[in-house]
Short mmCIF file of C-alpha atoms in Angstrom, two decimals:
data_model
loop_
_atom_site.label_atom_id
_atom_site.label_comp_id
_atom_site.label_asym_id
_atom_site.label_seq_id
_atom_site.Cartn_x
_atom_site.Cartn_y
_atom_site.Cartn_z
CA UNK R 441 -16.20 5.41 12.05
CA UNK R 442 -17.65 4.80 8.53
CA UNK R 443 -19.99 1.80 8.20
CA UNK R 444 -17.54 -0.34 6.27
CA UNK R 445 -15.03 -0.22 8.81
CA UNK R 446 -18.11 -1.11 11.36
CA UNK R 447 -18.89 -4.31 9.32
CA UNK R 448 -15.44 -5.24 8.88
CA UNK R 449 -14.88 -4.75 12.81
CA UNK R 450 -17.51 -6.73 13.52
CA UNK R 451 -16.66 -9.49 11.39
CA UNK R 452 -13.35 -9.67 12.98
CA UNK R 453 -14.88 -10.04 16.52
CA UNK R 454 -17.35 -12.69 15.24
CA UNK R 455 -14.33 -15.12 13.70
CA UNK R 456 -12.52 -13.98 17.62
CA UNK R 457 -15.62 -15.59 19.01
CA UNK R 458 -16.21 -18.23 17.17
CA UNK R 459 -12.18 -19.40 17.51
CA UNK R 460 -12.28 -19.15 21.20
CA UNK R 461 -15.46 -21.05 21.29
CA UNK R 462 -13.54 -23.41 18.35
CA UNK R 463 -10.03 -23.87 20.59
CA UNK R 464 -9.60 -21.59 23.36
CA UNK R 465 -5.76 -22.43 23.38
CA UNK R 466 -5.21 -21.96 19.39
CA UNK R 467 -7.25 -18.57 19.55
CA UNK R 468 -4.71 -17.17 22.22
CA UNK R 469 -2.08 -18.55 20.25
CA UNK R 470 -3.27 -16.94 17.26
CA UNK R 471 -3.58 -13.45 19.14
CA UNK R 472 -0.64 -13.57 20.38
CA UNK R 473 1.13 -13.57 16.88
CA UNK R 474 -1.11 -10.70 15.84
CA UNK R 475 0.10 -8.49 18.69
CA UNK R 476 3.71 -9.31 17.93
CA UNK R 477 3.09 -8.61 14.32
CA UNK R 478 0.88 -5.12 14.93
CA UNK R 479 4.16 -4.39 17.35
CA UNK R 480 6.59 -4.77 14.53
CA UNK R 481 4.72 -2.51 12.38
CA UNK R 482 4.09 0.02 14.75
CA UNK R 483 7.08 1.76 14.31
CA UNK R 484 6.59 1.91 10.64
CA UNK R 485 2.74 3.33 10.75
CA UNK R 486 4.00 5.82 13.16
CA UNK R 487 6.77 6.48 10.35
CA UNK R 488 4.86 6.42 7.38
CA UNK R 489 1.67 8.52 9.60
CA UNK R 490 4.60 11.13 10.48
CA UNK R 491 5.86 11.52 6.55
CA UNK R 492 2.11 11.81 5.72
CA UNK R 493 1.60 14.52 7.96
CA UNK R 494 4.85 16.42 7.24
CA UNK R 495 4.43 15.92 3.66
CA UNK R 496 0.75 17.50 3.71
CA UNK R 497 1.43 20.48 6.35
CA UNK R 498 4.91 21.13 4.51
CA UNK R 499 3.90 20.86 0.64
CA UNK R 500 0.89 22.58 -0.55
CA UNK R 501 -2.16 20.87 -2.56
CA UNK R 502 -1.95 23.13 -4.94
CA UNK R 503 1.50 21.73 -5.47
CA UNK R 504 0.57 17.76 -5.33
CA UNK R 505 -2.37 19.46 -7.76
CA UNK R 506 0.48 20.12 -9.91
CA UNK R 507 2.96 17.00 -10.07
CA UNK R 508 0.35 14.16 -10.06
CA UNK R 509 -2.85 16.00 -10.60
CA UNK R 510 -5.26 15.48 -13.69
CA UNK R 511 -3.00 18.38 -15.18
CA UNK R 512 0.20 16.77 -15.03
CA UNK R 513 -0.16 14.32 -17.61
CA UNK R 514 2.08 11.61 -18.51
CA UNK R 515 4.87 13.39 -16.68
CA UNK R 516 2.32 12.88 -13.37
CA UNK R 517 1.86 9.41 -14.08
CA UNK R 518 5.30 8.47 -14.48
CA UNK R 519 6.63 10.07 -11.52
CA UNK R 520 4.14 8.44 -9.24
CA UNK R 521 4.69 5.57 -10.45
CA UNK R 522 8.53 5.62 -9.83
CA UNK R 523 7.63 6.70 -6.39
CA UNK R 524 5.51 3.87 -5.87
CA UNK R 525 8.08 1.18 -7.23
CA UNK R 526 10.65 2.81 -5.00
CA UNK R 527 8.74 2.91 -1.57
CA UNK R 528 8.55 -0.20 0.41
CA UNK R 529 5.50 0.23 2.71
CA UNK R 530 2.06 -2.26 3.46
CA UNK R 531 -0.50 -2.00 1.32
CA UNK R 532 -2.64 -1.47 4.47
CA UNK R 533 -0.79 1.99 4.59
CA UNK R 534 -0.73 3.10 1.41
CA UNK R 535 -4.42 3.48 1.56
CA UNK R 536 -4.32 6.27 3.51
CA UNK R 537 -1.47 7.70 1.77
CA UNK R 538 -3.80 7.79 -1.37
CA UNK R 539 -6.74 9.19 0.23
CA UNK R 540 -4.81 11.90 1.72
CA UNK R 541 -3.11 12.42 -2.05
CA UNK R 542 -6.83 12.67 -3.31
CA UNK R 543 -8.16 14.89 -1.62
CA UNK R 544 -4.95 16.97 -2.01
CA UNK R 545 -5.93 16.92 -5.65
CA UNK R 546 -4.12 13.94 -7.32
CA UNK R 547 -5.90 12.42 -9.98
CA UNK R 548 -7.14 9.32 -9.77
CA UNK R 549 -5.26 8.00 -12.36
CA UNK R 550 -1.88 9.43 -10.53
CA UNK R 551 -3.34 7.40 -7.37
CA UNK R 552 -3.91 4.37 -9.21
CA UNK R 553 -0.86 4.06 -10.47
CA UNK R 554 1.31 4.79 -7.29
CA UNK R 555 -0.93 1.72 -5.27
CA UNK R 556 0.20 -0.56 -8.21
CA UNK R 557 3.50 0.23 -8.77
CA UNK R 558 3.68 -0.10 -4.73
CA UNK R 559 2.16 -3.50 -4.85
CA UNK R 560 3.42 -4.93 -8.18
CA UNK R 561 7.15 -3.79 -8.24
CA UNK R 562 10.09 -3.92 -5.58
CA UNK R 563 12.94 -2.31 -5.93
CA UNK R 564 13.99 -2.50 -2.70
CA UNK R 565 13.51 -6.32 -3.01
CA UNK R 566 14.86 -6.22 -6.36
CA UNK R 567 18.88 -8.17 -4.95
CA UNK R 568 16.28 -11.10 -3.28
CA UNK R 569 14.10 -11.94 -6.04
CA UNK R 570 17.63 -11.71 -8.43
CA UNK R 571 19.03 -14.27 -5.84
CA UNK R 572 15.43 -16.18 -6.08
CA UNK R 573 13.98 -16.13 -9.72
CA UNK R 574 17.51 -14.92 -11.70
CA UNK R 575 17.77 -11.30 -13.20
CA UNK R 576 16.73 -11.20 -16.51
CA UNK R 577 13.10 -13.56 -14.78
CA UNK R 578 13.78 -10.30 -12.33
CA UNK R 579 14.17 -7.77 -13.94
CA UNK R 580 11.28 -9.01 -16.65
CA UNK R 581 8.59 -9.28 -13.97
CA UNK R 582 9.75 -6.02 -12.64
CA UNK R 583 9.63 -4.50 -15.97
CA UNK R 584 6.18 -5.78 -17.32
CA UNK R 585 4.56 -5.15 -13.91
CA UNK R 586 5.83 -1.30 -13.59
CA UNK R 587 4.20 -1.40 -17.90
CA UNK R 588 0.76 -2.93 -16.28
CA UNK R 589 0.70 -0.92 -13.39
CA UNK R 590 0.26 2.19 -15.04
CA UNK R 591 -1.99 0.40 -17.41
CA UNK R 592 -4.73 -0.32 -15.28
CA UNK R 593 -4.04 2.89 -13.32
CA UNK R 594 -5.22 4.45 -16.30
CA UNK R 595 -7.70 2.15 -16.99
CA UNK R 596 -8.90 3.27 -13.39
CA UNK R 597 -9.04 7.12 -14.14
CA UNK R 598 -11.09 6.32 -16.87
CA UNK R 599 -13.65 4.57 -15.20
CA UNK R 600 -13.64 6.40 -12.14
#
């Protein structure tokens, strides 16, 4: 375990003590959400841990080197990012996604891009927000976000 995740873990179990010591009842309360919530997401990290794992054994990195690494251009970018603006996974999963896609040698720019487009566009919520905001408010936020997504992805790969 890296040190971040160390700090962060502790954090978490100094706001766990200081609830219980706060309201012993609210605390359990609180945990008790947290399980049901981890539970319902379970099957999808399994999922998404499964696809990451078939996808790297199955598909060489020479071959991810190819379709989103630094070589593949624009054509790279673009396909990532349609990949990311189809997908409907957490955020909290993606991450490893990406940092398995690194060191499979994506570019950073391709990686960028594909945790934007995942967190900026849905497509599969696309019907709701229609229903919600109206399609052409839809459809515009959808549109402008996929534009700025692969803006500051490769505003990213520059800097980084």
């Amino acid at each position: 375990m890296n040190s971040t995740a160390l700090i962060i873990n502790g954090l978490t179990l100094l706001c766990l003590i200081f609830a219980f010591k706060k309201d012993r009842q609210k605390a359990k309360k609180a945990l008790k959400i947290a399980l049901k919530a981890s539970l319902r997401m379970a099957p999808m990290v399994i999922m998404v841990i499964l696809i990451i794992g078939l996808m790297l054994g199955f598909i060489p990195k020479v071959t991810i080197a190819r379709i989103v690494g630094e070589k593949a251009g624009l054509k790279g970018i673009i396909v990532v990012a349609f990949v990311g603006a189809i997908l409907h996974i957490p955020s909290l999963i993606s991450f490893p996604l990406a940092a398995s896609l690194l060191k499979s040698g994506a570019s950073i720019t391709s990686v960028a891009v594909f945790i934007t487009t995942l967190t900026m566009i849905g497509i599969v919520t696309l019907p709701l927000e229609i229903r919600e905001l109206g399609k052409k408010l839809a459809l515009l936020r959808n549109g402008f976000s996929f534009i700025i997504a692969i803006i500051i992805g490769l505003i990213m790969g520059a800097i980084l």
